[in-house]
Coordinates of C-alpha atoms and ligand atoms in Angstrom, one line a residue:
X278 CA 31.4 6.6 41.9
X279 CA 31.5 2.9 42.6
X280 CA 33.1 0.2 40.4
X281 CA 29.8 -0.8 38.6
X282 CA 29.0 2.8 37.6
X283 CA 32.5 3.4 36.3
X284 CA 32.2 0.4 34.0
X285 CA 28.6 1.1 33.0
X286 CA 29.4 4.5 31.5
X287 CA 31.9 3.3 28.8
X288 CA 29.6 0.4 28.0
X289 CA 26.6 2.7 27.5
X290 CA 28.8 5.0 25.3
X291 CA 29.8 2.0 23.1
X292 CA 26.1 0.9 22.8
X293 CA 25.1 4.4 21.8
X294 CA 27.9 4.5 19.2
X295 CA 26.7 1.2 17.8
X296 CA 23.1 2.4 17.5
X297 CA 24.2 5.6 15.8
X298 CA 26.4 3.6 13.4
X299 CA 23.6 1.2 12.6
X300 CA 21.1 3.9 11.9
X301 CA 23.6 5.8 9.8
X302 CA 24.3 2.7 7.7
X303 CA 20.6 1.8 7.4
X304 CA 19.4 5.2 6.3
X305 CA 22.6 6.6 4.7
X306 CA 23.2 3.8 2.3
X307 CA 20.2 4.7 0.2
X308 CA 20.6 7.9 -1.7
X309 CA 17.5 10.1 -2.0
X310 CA 16.9 12.9 -4.4
X311 CA 14.1 15.3 -5.4
X312 CA 14.0 15.9 -9.2
X313 CA 13.6 19.4 -10.6
X314 CA 10.0 18.4 -11.2
X315 CA 9.5 17.8 -7.5
X316 CA 9.6 14.0 -7.5
X317 CA 11.1 12.4 -4.4
X318 CA 12.8 9.0 -4.9
X319 CA 15.8 6.8 -4.7
X320 CA 17.9 6.9 -7.9
X321 CA 20.3 4.0 -7.1
X322 CA 18.2 1.1 -6.2
X323 CA 18.0 -2.2 -8.2
X324 CA 16.6 -2.3 -11.7
X325 CA 13.1 -3.8 -11.8
X326 CA 13.5 -7.0 -13.9
X327 CA 10.2 -6.5 -15.9
X328 CA 10.8 -2.9 -17.1
X329 CA 13.5 -0.4 -17.7
X330 CA 13.2 1.5 -14.5
X331 CA 14.7 1.0 -11.0
X332 CA 12.8 0.5 -7.8
X333 CA 11.3 3.8 -6.5
X334 CA 12.8 5.6 -9.5
X335 CA 12.0 9.3 -9.3
X336 CA 12.8 9.7 -13.0
X337 CA 10.3 7.3 -14.5
X338 CA 7.3 8.9 -16.3
X339 CA 4.7 10.4 -14.0
X340 CA 1.1 9.3 -14.8
X341 CA -0.9 12.1 -16.2
X342 CA -3.5 13.7 -13.9
X343 CA -7.1 13.6 -14.8
X344 CA -9.9 15.4 -13.0
X345 CA -12.6 13.0 -11.9
X346 CA -14.9 15.7 -10.5
X347 CA -16.4 15.7 -7.1
X348 CA -19.3 13.2 -7.3
X349 CA -18.6 10.3 -5.0
X350 CA -18.2 6.9 -6.7
X351 CA -20.0 4.9 -3.9
X352 CA -21.4 1.5 -4.8
X353 CA -23.8 -0.3 -2.5
X354 CA -22.7 -3.8 -1.6
X355 CA -24.5 -6.3 -3.9
X356 CA -26.4 -9.2 -2.3
X357 CA -23.6 -11.7 -2.7
X358 CA -20.9 -9.4 -1.2
X359 CA -19.1 -9.9 2.1
X360 CA -19.5 -6.6 3.9
X361 CA -16.2 -5.8 5.6
X362 CA -17.2 -2.4 6.9
X363 CA -20.6 -0.8 7.0
X364 CA -19.9 2.0 9.4
X365 CA -21.3 0.2 12.4
X366 CA -18.8 -2.3 13.6
X367 CA -15.2 -3.4 13.1
X368 CA -16.3 -7.0 13.8
X369 CA -15.1 -8.2 10.4
X370 CA -11.5 -7.4 11.5
X371 CA -9.1 -8.6 14.1
X372 CA -8.5 -6.2 17.0
X373 CA -6.2 -3.3 16.2
X374 CA -5.4 0.3 17.0
X375 CA -7.9 1.5 14.3
X376 CA -10.7 3.7 15.5
X377 CA -14.4 3.7 14.7
X378 CA -16.3 7.0 15.0
X379 CA -19.4 8.5 13.3
X380 CA -19.6 5.6 10.8
X381 CA -16.0 6.1 9.7
X382 CA -12.9 4.1 10.6
X383 CA -9.6 5.7 10.9
X384 CA -6.2 4.1 10.4
X385 CA -3.8 3.6 13.3
X386 CA -0.2 2.6 13.2
X387 CA -0.7 -1.1 12.5
X388 CA -2.3 -3.3 9.9
X389 CA -6.1 -4.0 9.9
X390 CA -6.5 -7.7 9.2
X391 CA -9.8 -9.3 8.1
X392 CA -11.0 -12.3 10.0
X393 CA -12.0 -14.0 6.7
X394 CA -9.6 -15.1 4.0
X395 CA -9.9 -14.3 0.3
X396 CA -8.3 -15.2 -3.0
X397 CA -9.6 -14.0 -6.3
X398 CA -12.0 -11.2 -5.6
X399 CA -13.7 -7.9 -6.5
X400 CA -13.2 -5.3 -3.8
X401 CA -14.8 -2.0 -3.3
X402 CA -13.4 0.5 -0.8
X403 CA -13.8 4.2 0.0
X404 CA -11.1 6.3 1.6
X405 CA -10.1 9.8 2.4
X406 CA -6.6 11.0 3.0
X407 CA -6.3 13.7 5.6
X408 CA -6.4 17.4 4.7
X409 CA -3.5 18.2 7.0
X410 CA -0.4 16.7 5.3
X411 CA 1.9 14.4 7.2
X412 CA 5.1 15.9 8.6
X413 CA 7.2 13.7 6.3
X414 CA 6.4 13.0 2.7
X415 CA 6.4 9.2 3.2
X416 CA 3.5 9.5 5.6
X417 CA 1.3 11.8 3.6
X418 CA -2.0 9.9 3.6
X419 CA 0.0 6.6 3.5
X420 CA -2.1 3.5 3.7
X421 CA -2.7 0.7 1.3
X422 CA -4.8 -2.3 0.4
X423 CA -2.8 -5.5 0.8
X424 CA -4.6 -8.2 -1.2
X425 CA -4.0 -11.5 0.5
X426 CA -2.1 -9.4 3.1
X427 CA 0.8 -9.3 0.7
X428 CA 0.2 -7.5 -2.6
X429 CA -0.3 -3.8 -2.0
X430 CA -2.3 -1.2 -4.0
X431 CA -1.1 2.1 -2.5
X432 CA -3.2 4.7 -0.9
X433 CA -1.5 8.0 -0.7
X434 CA -2.1 11.7 -1.1
X435 CA -0.9 12.1 -4.7
X436 CA -3.1 15.0 -5.8
X437 CA -0.9 17.3 -8.0
X438 CA -1.7 20.2 -5.7
X439 CA 1.2 18.9 -3.6
X440 CA 4.5 20.6 -4.5
X441 CA 6.5 17.4 -3.8
X442 CA 5.4 14.0 -4.9
X443 CA 6.6 10.5 -4.1
X444 CA 8.2 8.2 -6.7
X445 CA 5.6 7.0 -9.3
X446 CA 5.8 3.4 -8.2
X447 CA 4.7 4.5 -4.8
X448 CA 2.0 7.0 -5.7
X449 CA -1.7 6.5 -5.0
X450 CA -3.1 3.6 -7.1
X451 CA 0.3 2.1 -7.8
X452 CA 1.1 -1.6 -7.3
X453 CA 3.5 -0.4 -4.6
X454 CA 7.1 -0.5 -5.6
X455 CA 6.3 -2.1 -9.0
X456 CA 3.9 -0.3 -11.3
X457 CA 2.4 3.2 -11.3
X458 CA -1.3 3.6 -12.2
X459 CA -2.1 4.4 -15.8
X460 CA -3.4 7.8 -14.7
X461 CA -3.4 9.9 -11.6
X462 CA -7.1 10.0 -10.7
X463 CA -6.6 11.4 -7.2
X464 CA -9.0 13.9 -5.6
X465 CA -8.0 16.5 -3.2
X466 CA -7.2 15.5 0.4
X467 CA -10.3 15.7 2.5
X468 CA -12.5 14.3 -0.3
X469 CA -13.8 10.8 -0.5
X470 CA -12.3 8.5 -3.1
X471 CA -13.0 5.0 -4.2
X472 CA -11.1 1.9 -5.4
X473 CA -12.8 -0.9 -7.3
X474 CA -10.3 -3.7 -7.5
X475 CA -10.5 -7.0 -9.4
X476 CA -7.7 -9.2 -8.2
X477 CA -6.6 -12.7 -9.4
X478 CA -4.4 -14.5 -6.9
X479 CA -1.1 -16.1 -7.8
X480 CA -1.2 -19.8 -8.6
X481 CA 1.5 -22.1 -7.2
X482 CA 2.2 -25.6 -8.4
X483 CA 4.6 -28.0 -6.8
X484 CA 6.0 -25.2 -4.6
X485 CA 6.7 -22.9 -7.6
X486 CA 4.9 -19.9 -9.1
X487 CA 2.8 -21.1 -12.0
X488 CA 0.9 -17.8 -12.6
X489 CA 1.5 -14.4 -11.1
X490 CA -1.2 -12.4 -9.4
X491 CA -2.8 -9.6 -11.5
X492 CA -5.0 -6.5 -10.8
X493 CA -7.5 -4.5 -12.7
X494 CA -8.7 -1.4 -11.0
X495 CA -10.8 1.7 -11.1
X496 CA -9.9 4.8 -9.1
X497 CA -12.8 7.1 -8.7
X498 CA -14.4 5.3 -11.6
X499 CA -11.4 5.6 -13.9
X500 CA -9.4 2.6 -15.2
X501 CA -5.9 2.8 -13.6
X502 CA -4.8 -0.9 -14.0
X503 CA -5.8 -3.3 -16.7
X504 CA -4.7 -6.8 -15.8
X505 CA -1.4 -5.5 -14.4
X506 CA 0.9 -8.3 -13.4
X507 CA 2.0 -8.3 -9.7
X508 CA 5.6 -9.4 -9.5
X509 CA 5.8 -10.2 -5.8
X510 CA 4.8 -9.2 -2.3
X511 CA 5.0 -5.5 -1.3
X512 CA 8.5 -4.5 -0.5
X513 CA 10.1 -1.1 0.3
X514 CA 13.5 -0.5 -1.5
X515 CA 13.9 -4.2 -2.2
X516 CA 12.7 -6.5 -5.0
X517 CA 10.7 -9.3 -3.4
X518 CA 10.1 -12.8 -4.6
X519 CA 6.9 -14.9 -4.5
X520 CA 6.7 -17.5 -1.8
X521 CA 4.1 -20.2 -2.1
X522 CA 1.0 -19.8 -0.1
X523 CA -2.6 -20.9 0.0
X524 CA -5.4 -19.9 -2.3
X525 CA -7.0 -17.6 0.4
X526 CA -5.4 -15.3 2.9
X527 CA -6.8 -12.4 5.0
X528 CA -7.1 -9.0 3.5
X529 CA -5.0 -6.3 5.2
X530 CA -5.3 -2.5 5.1
X531 CA -2.1 -0.7 6.0
X532 CA -1.8 1.5 9.0
X533 CA 1.2 3.8 8.6
X534 CA 0.4 6.3 11.4
X535 CA -1.4 8.6 9.0
X536 CA -5.1 9.1 9.9
X537 CA -6.6 7.9 6.6
X538 CA -10.4 7.4 6.9
X539 CA -12.4 4.5 5.4
X540 CA -16.0 3.6 4.8
X541 CA -18.1 1.2 2.7
X542 CA -15.8 -1.7 2.2
X543 CA -17.1 -4.9 0.6
X544 CA -15.7 -7.8 -1.2
X545 CA -17.0 -10.5 -3.6
X546 CA -15.0 -13.7 -3.7
X547 CA -14.7 -14.8 -7.4
X548 CA -15.0 -18.3 -8.7
X549 CA -11.6 -19.9 -8.8
X550 CA -12.5 -21.8 -12.0
X551 CA -12.3 -18.6 -14.1
X552 CA -8.6 -18.4 -13.3
X553 CA -7.9 -22.0 -14.0
X554 CA -9.6 -21.8 -17.4
X555 CA -7.5 -18.8 -18.4
X556 CA -4.2 -20.6 -17.8
Ligands
MG294 MG1 1.2 2.3 1.8

């Protein structure tokens, strides 16, 4: 063994030790539990300033499940819509690891980002979470619609047929990490579902938030948000703050390594005047 190799081994050992320590601190610092009702979450994170619950609180009330039947809620794009996916091409999006096959696009591991930018909008989107559940709960049909690339409405397999569910502020239809949907309108994995989202973008004046973003939304035709305030960009485990940005930003769809399928996505930009009048 020469001099270099003799010195390399202890250095490698020290590096490995540091990596293990960093990982242990990163993942060990946050306590996880599963409640007797089968809800996974983190009981010790920061209290959400706008309500009495903590971030990813497994003990906050679980939205009631309602059966929305099996008839697909598919709406043709109206004549003034910007079609973002019609089953033929991914040309409305920047290049990504998402796949197009048989008129359906399937999520990869990264974000899908629209070429055009949007602010206030009406968005229709159809999705299907995979029948085969992910190996870990956090990846069970995990995707999401990131309005302006920042404000996430969660896509997840939250059908009550699952024995274990994720924290309510992360279930399907939630404003991720903030507000659960009014109801759980999920269908079984392997069935097509729809979101119809009406989003008003945040307003910034002189570098400060003047009006928060808000969302009204139908899940499989059922109201699950009614002008729900969005308190900041999507954040996991942390409470995020608004940062000033422009009136329009690209739409993103989250790729989380779960093969969630999509079809029929269109968006109608809304007149900015409506928002200003309501201030
Ligand atoms: Mg997500």
